[in-house]
Structure formats: C-alpha cells, structure tokens
XYZ file of C-alpha atoms in Angstrom:
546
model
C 13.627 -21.956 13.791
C 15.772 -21.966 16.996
C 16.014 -25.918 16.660
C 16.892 -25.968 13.051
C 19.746 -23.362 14.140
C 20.973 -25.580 16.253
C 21.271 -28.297 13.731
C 22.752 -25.774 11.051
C 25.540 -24.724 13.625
C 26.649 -28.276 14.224
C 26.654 -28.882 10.351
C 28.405 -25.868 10.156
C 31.423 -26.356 12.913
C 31.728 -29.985 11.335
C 32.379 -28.369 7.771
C 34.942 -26.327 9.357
C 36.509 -29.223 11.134
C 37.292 -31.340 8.269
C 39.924 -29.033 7.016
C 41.479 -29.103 10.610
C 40.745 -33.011 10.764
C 42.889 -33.800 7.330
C 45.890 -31.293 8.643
C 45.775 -33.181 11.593
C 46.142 -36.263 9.946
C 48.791 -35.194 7.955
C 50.596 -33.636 10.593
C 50.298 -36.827 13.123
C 49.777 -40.102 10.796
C 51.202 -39.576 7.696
C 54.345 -37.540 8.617
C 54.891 -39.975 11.398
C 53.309 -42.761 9.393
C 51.859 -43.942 12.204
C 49.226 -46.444 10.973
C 47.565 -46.847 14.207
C 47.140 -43.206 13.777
C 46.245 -43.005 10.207
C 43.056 -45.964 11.147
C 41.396 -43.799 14.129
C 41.504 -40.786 12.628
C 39.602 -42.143 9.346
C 37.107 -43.777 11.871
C 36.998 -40.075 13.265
C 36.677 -38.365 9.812
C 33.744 -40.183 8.686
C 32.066 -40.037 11.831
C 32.906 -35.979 11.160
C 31.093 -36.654 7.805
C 28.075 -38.819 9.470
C 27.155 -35.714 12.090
C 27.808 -32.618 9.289
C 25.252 -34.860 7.146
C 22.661 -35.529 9.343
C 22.555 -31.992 11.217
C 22.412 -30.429 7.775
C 19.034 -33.070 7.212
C 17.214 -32.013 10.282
C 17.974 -29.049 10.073
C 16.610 -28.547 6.651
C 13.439 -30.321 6.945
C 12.720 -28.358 10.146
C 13.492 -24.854 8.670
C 11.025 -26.214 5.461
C 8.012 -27.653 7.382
C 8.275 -24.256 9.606
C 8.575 -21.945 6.896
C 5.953 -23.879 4.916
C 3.413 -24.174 8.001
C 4.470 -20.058 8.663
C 3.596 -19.682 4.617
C -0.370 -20.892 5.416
C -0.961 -19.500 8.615
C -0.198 -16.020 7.080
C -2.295 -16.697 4.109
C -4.614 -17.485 6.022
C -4.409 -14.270 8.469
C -4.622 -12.564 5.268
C -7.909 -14.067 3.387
C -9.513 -13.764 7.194
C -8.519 -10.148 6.817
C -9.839 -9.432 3.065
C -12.556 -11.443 3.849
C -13.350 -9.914 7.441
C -17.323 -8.744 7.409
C -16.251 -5.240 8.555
C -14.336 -4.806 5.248
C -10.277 -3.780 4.901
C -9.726 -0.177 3.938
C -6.831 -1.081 0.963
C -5.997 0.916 -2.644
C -5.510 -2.591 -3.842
C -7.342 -4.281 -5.914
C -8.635 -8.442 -6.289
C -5.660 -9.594 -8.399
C -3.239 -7.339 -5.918
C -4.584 -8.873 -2.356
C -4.518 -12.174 -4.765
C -0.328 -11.918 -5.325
C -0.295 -10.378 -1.284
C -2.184 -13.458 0.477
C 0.131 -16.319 -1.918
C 3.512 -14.644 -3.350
C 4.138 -12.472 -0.557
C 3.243 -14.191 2.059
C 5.300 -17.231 1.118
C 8.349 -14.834 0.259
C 7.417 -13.327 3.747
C 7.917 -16.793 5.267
C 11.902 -16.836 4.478
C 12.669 -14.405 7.085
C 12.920 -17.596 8.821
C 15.495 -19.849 6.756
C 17.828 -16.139 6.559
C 18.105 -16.512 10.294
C 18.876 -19.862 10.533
C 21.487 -19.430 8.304
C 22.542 -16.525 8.739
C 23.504 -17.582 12.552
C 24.811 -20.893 10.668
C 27.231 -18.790 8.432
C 27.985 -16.498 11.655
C 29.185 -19.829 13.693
C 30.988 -21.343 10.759
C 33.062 -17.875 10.187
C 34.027 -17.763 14.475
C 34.859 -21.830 14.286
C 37.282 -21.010 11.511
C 38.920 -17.720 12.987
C 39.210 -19.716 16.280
C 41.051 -22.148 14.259
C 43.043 -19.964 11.982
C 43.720 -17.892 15.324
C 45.024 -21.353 16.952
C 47.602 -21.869 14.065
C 48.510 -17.837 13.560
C 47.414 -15.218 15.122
C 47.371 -12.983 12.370
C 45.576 -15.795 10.027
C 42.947 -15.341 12.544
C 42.762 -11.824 12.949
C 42.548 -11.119 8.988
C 39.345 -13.467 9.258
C 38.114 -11.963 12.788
C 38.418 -8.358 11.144
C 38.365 -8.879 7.531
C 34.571 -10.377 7.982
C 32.902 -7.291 9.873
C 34.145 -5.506 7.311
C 32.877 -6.702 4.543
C 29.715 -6.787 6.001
C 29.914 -3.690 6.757
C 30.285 -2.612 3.305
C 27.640 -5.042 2.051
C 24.777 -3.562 4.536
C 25.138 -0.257 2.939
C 23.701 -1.204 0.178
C 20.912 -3.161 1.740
C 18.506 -0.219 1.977
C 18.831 0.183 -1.868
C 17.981 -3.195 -2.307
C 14.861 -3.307 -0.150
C 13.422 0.055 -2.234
C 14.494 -1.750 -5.204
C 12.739 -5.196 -4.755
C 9.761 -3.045 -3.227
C 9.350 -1.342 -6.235
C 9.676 -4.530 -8.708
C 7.196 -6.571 -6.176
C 4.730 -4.114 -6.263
C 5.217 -3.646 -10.246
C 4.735 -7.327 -10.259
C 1.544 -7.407 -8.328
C 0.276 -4.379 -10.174
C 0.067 -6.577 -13.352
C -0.843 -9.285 -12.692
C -4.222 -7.853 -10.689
C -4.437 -6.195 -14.072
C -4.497 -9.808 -15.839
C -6.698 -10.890 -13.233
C -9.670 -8.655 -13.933
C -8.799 -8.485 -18.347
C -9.505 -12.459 -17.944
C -12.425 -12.217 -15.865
C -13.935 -9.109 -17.655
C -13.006 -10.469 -21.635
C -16.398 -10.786 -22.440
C -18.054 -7.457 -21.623
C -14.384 -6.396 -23.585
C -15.040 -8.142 -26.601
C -18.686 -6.584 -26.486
C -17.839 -3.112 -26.337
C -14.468 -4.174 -28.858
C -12.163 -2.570 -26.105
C -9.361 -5.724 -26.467
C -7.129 -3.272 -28.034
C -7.570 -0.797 -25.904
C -7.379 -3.098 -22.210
C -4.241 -4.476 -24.631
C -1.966 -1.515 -24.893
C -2.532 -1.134 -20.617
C -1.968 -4.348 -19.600
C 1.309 -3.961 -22.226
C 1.934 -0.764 -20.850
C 2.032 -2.043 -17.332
C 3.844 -5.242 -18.206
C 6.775 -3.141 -19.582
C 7.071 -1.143 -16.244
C 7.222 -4.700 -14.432
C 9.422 -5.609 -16.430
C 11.278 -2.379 -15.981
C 11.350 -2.646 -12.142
C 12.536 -6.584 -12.712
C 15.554 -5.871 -14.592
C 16.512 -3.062 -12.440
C 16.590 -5.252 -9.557
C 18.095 -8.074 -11.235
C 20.925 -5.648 -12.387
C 21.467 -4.267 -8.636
C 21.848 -8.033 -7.337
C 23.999 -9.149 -9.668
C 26.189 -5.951 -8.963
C 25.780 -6.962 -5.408
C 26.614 -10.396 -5.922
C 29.526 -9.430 -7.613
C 31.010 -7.640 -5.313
C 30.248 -9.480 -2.662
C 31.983 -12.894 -4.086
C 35.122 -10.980 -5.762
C 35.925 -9.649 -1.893
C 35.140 -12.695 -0.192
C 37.520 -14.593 -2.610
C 40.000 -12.203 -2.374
C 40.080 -12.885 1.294
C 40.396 -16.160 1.055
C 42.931 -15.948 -1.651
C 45.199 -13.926 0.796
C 45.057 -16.125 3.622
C 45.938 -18.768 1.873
C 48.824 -16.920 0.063
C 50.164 -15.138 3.740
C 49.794 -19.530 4.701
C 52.168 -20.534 2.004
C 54.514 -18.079 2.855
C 54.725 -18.566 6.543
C 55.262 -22.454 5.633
C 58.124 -21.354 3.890
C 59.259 -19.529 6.900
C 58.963 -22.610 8.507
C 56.508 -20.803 11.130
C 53.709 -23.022 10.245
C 53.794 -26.893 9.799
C 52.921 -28.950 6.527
C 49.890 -30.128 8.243
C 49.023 -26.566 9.781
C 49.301 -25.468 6.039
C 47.105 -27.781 4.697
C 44.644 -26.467 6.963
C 44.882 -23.217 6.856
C 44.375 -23.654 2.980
C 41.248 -25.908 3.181
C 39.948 -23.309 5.741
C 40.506 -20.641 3.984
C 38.517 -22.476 0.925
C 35.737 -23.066 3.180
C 34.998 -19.856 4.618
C 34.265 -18.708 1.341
C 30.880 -20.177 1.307
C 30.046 -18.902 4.867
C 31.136 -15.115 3.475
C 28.563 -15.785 0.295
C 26.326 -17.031 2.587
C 26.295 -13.915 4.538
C 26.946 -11.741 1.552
C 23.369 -12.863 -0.601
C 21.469 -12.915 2.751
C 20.990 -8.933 2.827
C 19.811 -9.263 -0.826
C 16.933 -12.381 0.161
C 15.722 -10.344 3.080
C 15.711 -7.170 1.011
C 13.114 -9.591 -0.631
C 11.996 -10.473 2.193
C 10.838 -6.893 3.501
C 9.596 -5.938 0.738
C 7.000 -8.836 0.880
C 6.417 -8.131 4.438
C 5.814 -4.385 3.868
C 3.258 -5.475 1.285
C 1.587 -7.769 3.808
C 1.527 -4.959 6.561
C -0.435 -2.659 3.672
C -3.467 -5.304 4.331
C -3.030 -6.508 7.727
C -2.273 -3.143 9.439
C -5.480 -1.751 7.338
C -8.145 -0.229 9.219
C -11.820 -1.745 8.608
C -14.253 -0.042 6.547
C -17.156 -0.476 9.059
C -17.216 -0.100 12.399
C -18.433 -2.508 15.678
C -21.552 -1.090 14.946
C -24.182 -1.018 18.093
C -26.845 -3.686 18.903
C -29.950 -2.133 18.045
C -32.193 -4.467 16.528
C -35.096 -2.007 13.795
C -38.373 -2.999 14.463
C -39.540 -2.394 10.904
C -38.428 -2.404 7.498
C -38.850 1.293 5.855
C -35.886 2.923 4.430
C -35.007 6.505 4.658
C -31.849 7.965 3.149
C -31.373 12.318 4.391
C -29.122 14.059 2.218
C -26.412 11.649 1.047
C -23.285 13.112 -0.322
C -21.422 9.906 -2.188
C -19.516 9.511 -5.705
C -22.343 10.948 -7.677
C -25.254 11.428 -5.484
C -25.970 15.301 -3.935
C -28.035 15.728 -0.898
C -30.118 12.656 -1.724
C -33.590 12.137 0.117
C -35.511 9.110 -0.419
C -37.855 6.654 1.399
C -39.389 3.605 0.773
C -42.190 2.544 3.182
C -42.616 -0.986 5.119
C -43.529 -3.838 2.374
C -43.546 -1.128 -0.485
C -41.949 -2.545 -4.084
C -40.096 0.595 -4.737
C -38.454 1.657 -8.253
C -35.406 3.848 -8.617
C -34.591 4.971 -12.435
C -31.453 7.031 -12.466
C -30.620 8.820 -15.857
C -26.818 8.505 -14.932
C -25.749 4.936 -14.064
C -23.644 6.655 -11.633
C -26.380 7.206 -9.422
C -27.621 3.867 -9.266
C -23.667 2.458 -8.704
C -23.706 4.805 -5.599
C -26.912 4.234 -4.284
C -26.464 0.771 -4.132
C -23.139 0.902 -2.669
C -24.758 3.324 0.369
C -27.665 1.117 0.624
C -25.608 -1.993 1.211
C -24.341 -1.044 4.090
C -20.379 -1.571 3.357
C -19.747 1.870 2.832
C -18.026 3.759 6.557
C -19.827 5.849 7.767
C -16.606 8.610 7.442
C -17.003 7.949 3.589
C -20.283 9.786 2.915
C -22.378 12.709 4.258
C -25.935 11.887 5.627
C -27.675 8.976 7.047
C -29.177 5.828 5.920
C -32.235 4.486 7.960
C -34.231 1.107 8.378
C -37.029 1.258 10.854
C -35.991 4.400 12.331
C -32.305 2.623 12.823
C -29.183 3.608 11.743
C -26.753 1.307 10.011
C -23.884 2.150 11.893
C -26.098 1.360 15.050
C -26.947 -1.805 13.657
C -24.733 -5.246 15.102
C -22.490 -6.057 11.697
C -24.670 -9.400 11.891
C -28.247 -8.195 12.215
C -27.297 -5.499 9.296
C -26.235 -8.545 7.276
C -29.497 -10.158 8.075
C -31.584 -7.253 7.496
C -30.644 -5.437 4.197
C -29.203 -7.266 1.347
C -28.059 -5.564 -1.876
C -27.670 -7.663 -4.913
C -25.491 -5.434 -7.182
C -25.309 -5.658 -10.637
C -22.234 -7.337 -11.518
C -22.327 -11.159 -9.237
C -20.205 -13.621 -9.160
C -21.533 -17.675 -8.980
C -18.967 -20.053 -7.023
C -17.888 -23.390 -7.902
C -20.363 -25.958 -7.186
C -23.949 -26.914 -8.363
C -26.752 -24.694 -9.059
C -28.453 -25.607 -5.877
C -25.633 -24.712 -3.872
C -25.075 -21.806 -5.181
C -29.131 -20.762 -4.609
C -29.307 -22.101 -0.988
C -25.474 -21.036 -0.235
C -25.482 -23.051 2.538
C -28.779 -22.468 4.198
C -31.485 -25.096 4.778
C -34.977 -24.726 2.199
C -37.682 -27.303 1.779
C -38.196 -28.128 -1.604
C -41.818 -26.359 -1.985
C -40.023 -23.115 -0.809
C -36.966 -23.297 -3.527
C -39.391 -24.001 -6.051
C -41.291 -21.184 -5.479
C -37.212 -18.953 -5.507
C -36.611 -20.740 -9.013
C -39.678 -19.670 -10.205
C -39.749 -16.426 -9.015
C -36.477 -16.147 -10.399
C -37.113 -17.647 -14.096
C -34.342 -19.817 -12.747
C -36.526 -23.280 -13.690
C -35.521 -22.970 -17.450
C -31.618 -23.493 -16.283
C -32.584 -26.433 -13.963
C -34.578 -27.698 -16.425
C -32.061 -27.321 -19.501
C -29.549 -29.989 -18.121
C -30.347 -33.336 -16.866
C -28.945 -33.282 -13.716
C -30.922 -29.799 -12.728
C -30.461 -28.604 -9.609
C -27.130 -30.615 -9.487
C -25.792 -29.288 -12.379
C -21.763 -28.373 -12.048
C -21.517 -24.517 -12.207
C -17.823 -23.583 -12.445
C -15.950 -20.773 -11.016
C -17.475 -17.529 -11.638
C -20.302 -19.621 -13.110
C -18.202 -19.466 -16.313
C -20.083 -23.190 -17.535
C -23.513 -20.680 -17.755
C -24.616 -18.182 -19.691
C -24.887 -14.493 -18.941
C -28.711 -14.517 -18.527
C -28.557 -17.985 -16.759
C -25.928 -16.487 -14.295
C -28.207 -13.247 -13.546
C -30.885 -15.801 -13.170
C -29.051 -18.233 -10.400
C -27.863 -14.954 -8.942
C -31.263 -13.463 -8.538
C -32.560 -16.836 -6.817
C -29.950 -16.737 -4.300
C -30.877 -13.581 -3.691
C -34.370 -14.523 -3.168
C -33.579 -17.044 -0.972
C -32.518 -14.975 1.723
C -35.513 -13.491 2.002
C -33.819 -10.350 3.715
C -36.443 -7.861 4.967
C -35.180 -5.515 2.881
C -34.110 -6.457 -0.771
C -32.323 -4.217 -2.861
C -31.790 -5.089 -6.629
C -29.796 -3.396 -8.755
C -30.257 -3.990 -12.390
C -31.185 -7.794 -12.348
C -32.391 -8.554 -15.471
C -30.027 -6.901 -18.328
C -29.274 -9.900 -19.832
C -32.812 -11.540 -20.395
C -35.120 -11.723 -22.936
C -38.138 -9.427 -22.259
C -40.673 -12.432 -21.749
C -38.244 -13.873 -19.235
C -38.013 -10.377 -17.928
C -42.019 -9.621 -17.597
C -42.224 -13.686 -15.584
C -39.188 -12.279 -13.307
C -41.029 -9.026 -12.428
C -44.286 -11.311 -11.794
C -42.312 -13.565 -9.683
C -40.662 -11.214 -7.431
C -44.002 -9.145 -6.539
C -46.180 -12.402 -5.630
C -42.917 -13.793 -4.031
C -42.323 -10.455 -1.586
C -45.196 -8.287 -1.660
C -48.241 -10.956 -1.684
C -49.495 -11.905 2.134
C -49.096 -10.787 5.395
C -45.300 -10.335 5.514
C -44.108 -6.648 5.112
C -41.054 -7.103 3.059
C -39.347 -4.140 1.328
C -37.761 -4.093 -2.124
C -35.935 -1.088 -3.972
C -35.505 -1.965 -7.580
C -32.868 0.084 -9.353
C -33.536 -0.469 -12.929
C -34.821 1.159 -15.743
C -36.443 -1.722 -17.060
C -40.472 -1.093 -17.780
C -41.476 -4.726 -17.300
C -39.933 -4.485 -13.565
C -40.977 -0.578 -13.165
C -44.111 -1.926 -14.090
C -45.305 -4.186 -10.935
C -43.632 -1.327 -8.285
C -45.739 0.488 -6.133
C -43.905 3.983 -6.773
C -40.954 5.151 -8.868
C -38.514 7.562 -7.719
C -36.585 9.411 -10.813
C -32.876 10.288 -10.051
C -30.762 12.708 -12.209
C -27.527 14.870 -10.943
C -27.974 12.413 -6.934
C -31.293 13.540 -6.741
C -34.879 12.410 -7.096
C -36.453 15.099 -9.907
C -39.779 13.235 -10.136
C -42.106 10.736 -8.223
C -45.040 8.711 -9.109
C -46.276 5.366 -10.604
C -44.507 4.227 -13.691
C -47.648 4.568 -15.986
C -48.056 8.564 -15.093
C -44.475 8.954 -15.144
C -44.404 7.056 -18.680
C -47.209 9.727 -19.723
C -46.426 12.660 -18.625
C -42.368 12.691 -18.237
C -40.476 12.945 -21.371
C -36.772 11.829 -19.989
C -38.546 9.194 -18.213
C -39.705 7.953 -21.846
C -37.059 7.936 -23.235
C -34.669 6.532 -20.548
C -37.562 3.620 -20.071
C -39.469 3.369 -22.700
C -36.655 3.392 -25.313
C-alpha cells in the first residue's frame, strides 16, 4: 500500500504539472518564440507524460495484487474461523457467513486502494495550491482553505452513510442466505407443497433488500451531488477570479493559462476525495460484518485432557430446547434405542450428545466413561463420540471418498461398512461403483442412496460411541430391516465394547437394540425392550408401530 502511494503521488504531482508545464511554455517559447525553447520543453512535456503514465501503472497493479492477495487471506481467516472445531458463537446463518467470507471480505479489502488514493488526491490538491499560491496568493489560499472545507462538510454526512450501507449490506446478506437454504431445501418444500409459502418470505425479504438498496443508492447520489456541484463551483471561481486578474494585468497570459488548466484539474482530486467517504462507508460496513464472525467467541471451550477409559454414556438432568431434567444411560457396548413422541426431543438430544453444544448453553452434564465432555481434549471428544444427525450433507467427489473421508480402510473392512450400510446396491447400480461422481450435496443421488453413503461414512469411523439419529427415513423397509442387521453384527458382535444410541422410531431398528428408552415432554416415561414396550405401551404403538 505504502509503495503504491508512492507511485500514485508522483502520478499525481505530474498531472498537476502539466498545466504549469504548457503556461510555461506559453509564457517562455511561444510569447518569445523562442524555438530553442519551444523544442526542450516538448522533450520535457512528454517525458512529464512518460513518468505520470508509468507511476499511475505501478501503482495500480500494486494496489490490485495487494488488495486482491488482502481479499484471500481474509477469506481465508474467515472459513478457518466458521470452520474452527471449537465452533463460532454467530446469529448468522450458512448463506450469511457465505456473503461475509466472499462479498465482504473483498469489499473489506478496499480500505486499501481509499488510502492510496486518498493520500494521492491529498498530494495532488497541496501540488496545485503550492502552484496557484506561486502565481497568486489568494488563488492559492481559496484552494488551501476552500478544500478543508468542503471536506469538512462532506464528513458529516459520512456517519449516515456507513448506517446506511450497513443496513443495505446486511439486507443483502439476509436474502441471499435465505436463497441459499430455499435452493438447498426445494425438495423437502415441494414435499410438504410449502413453495408458496417459502415464496412470499424470500419475496418478502427481497423487497426489504431492495428497500435498504435504493435508500442507499438515493443517499449517494445526494452525496455525489453535492459533492461535485461544490467542487465545480470552486473550480469555476478560480478560474473566473484568474481571468479577471489577467485583465488587471496582475497575472501573465501564460500564468493564466495555468491557473485555468489547474483549476480544471483539481476538480478530479476534490471528487476523488469527495466519493472516498461514501466507498469506505462501504467499506466499514463490510468490515463491521466481518468483525460479527471474527471477534465471535467459540462455542466450546479448550476443553481438558482427560482421556475416558470406557464408553458408557450418562446424561443428569439436561435442561436444552425441549428436553426437562433429562436422565439417561446407556451402558459400555449396549445398542441403545431412544423413541421420542416429539421430534423435538430427539433434535435436542442429539445436539447435547454431539458434543458442540457450550457447556453455558444447557443445564446438567453429559458423561462418557465417567468423563465429562467439557473435560475431554476437543480432539479425543471428536474421536470418541460421533453423532450422525439426521439431515447430512455428501461432498463433491466419489462415493468412496465420501465413505473413507480421507482415512485409510482395506478393502475387506469397507466392504463389510457398505454392507452394513445397504450402501452395496448404490456401488453396485453404476458401473464405475465405488468411483462413482457424487456431486455437491450428493445432489447426482437419491434421497435413500444419500442416507445410505451417509450412514457408511459414519460407520467407518468406528467411533466408540455412535449416535444415530433417524438414519433410515428414506428407505424401503427391506433395506431398512438389512441396515438394522448390519449395524448390530457390525458394532455389537465380538469382543469390542462399542456403544450405539439409536434415535428413531423405526421398529425394524428398535428391533435389534438391547433396551429402549421412551421420551415425551425431555423425559424418559418408559423403559424396556421394544417387544414389551410394543405390548404393553399404547403411545409406544402407535408412535412405532403405526
């Protein structure tokens, strides 16, 4: 920035001596008509020409490459912050961070072009006062003064501006977060016929953006306004007090000239200055936006280093959303089912149970092997529970990669995963199985074959302690009775002591647990295997066995 400064201020104080160059000329080679003259100084001119061109290049693709590398390195600072284990404590939502880590942080990036120029416009506007003071010292002063004032005048309104483009930016982001998650939620839309509905918000919404838009665009262009009209009529009345002092015969012909061609310049130094309070009202606004998610505290904290030496589950009295003093347990390698008659329940409990809920955000504790989750490291928490909730999202790629995610498994064991998983009937539909191009959001598979691939993955990890949450809503009911199979001889068959809690009210899945736990208002209201419960609990019935 300081470099490309540099190179702006010489491009500036050649602009401004051009105008003294040709009065020059006119007062010393063509008055005299001195030829010898008249040759040097158009050597001198376009070597005048050669420097203002060349500053104004380096200096431009200087101020670009920094405010383009400044651009990344801030979206980059922001994904590493959205993206941070711990979690970033934010009101806004995917499509919101989305406009934050791209639109604002480029806008946030030309804080560093309005210096350059500002201090470009600055130098051009004392070169040309210096100059005007040379000729007439009242030319000078009218520029010297005239300039601080109009700034002056022009600042006030900058705080307007910033709450004003603030406003629109934040409209702006608003909706199109909103168009975000309509486009990546049209299906379950469509299937609940709720276009019309998701319609009139998104309209709703677009109107106040558009709202916010036109009230900025109507406060710059009053600014704008303003701002050129008084700058002109600056110029206009140097120029004027010029012609009459030539007819005074105070200044020269040559001084005249110019004064005139100065006074035509430092219009575009004044506009310069004049729009600059408007871009970094801009500016600010972006920044302020970018502050929301890089000054946010994280959701979790350090966390301790304990390391739980087994792989029960206890949750005392948990107060969150929905759930009310809820106690529950699952024991070391038990298959566990959870039916909650409000879907609330299960939302909540899966939330707790996955760990990426603060600690500040809900009353009571959450336990594996005896251990805490806050007194877990963030990593061995990671490696210990995993929650797979109910709505997943696939990543471009293949269906392998999207089942290993990056970690190394021998063939023998991801067969075993896919079958488990009922995923073999999606490598096996397409030639190129397990190579197969899934797109993003795994948009190129079905809904069952997505909850399928998602499930595997989820396998794969083979976390100690698995927690599903509804994993099988959009499968057939033979697929559903192989997945239920597969999971059991997959986690609970051997030696290892694995732990799963499925949260589902799905009897094929309910049917291979060990123990169901029945949840209504956040807490359990009954307990036992899903065949008593099926015989001898009529909500369980009819929430199950519907």
């Amino acid at each position: 920035m300081i470099i490309s400064s540099l190179f702006f201020c010489v491009h500036q104080f050649c602009e401004t001596m051009v105008p003294v160059a040709i009065g020059l000329i006119v007062g010393r080679a063509i008055d005299t008509g001195d030829s010898r003259a008249m040759i040097i100084s158009l050597f001198a001119l376009s070597g005048l020409f050669v420097v203002l061109s060349y500053a104004y290049r380096f200096g431009a693709r200087i101020i670009i490459v920094a405010i383009e590398r400044e651009a990344h390195m801030m979206r980059v600072e922001v994904a590493s912050r959205v993206l941070h284990p711990r979690g970033v404590r934010t009101d806004l939502v995917s499509g919101e961070l989305l406009t934050v880590s791209t639109s604002d942080a480029e806008k946030t990036s030309w804080i560093l072009d309005v210096i350059a120029r500002t201090v470009a416009a600055i130098t051009a506007t004392v070169v040309c006062a210096v100059a005007l003071l040379i000729i007439d010292i009242p030319l000078g002063l009218a520029v010297l003064v005239g300039t601080p004032v109009i700034m002056y005048l022009l600042q006030r309104a900058a705080p307007l501006l910033t709450r004003t483009a603030t406003t629109q930016q934040a409209e702006v982001a608003r909706v199109s977060g909103m168009a975000t998650d309509l486009v990546s939620g049209v299906r379950p839309l469509r299937g609940i016929g709720a276009e019309g509905a998701a319609s009139a918000r998104f309209d709703e919404s677009s109107r106040k953006a558009l709202t916010a838009t036109m009230k900025m665009a109507k406060a710059n262009s009053i600014y704008l306004g303003f701002s050129t009209t008084v700058s002109a009529l600056l110029s206009v009345g140097i120029a004027g007090t010029a012609g009459l002092f030539a007819l005074q015969g105070r200044i020269s012909v040559g001084e005249l000239i110019t004064v005139v061609g100065l006074s035509q310049f430092v219009i575009e130094p004044l506009t310069t200055m004049s729009r600059l309070p408007g871009i970094a009202a801009m500016v600010r606004g972006s920044a302020d936006r970018l502050a929301l998610v890089l000054g946010a505290d994280h959701v979790l904290a350090e966390g301790g280093s304990q390391v739980p030496t087994a792989t029960d589950v206890a949750v005392k009295g948990v107060t969150y959303r929905s759930l009310d003093g809820l106690d529950m347990a699952a024991a070391p390698g038990e298959l566990l089912g959870v039916v909650t008659l409000r879907a609330q329940d299960g939302e909540a409990l899966a939330a707790v149970l996955s760990g990426q809920i603060g600690a500040d955000d809900y009353l009571g504790s959450v336990t594996i092997g005896g251990v805490g989750l806050g007194e877990l490291g963030l990593t061995e928490a990671r490696r210990t529970v995993l929650v797979e909730p109910h709505n997943t999202d696939l990543f471009a790629g293949t269906v392998r990669s999207n089942v290993i995610a990056g970690r190394d498994r021998a063939d023998h064991e991801l067969g075993r995963i896919l079958e488990a998983s009922a995923a073999t009937d999606v490598v096996a539909m397409h030639e190129s199985g397990l190579d197969h191009a899934v797109t993003d959001r795994g948009a190129s598979l079905s809904g069952g074959q997505r909850q399928r691939v998602a499930l595997a993955r989820a396998l794969s990890v083979s976390a100690p302690v698995l927690v599903l949450h509804d994993p099988t809503t959009a499968v057939d009911a033979v697929t559903e009775h192989a997945i239920a199979a597969g999971i059991e001889q997959l986690r609970h068959t051997g030696d290892l002591a694995q732990t799963t809690v499925l949260i589902t009210t799905s009897p094929a899945l309910l049917a291979v647990t060990h123990r169901v736990l029945v949840v209504d208002g956040g807490r359990v209201v009954a307990e036992g295997t899903h065949h008593d419960l099926a015989a001898n609990d009529e909500r369980y019935r009819e929430t199950v066995l519907r």
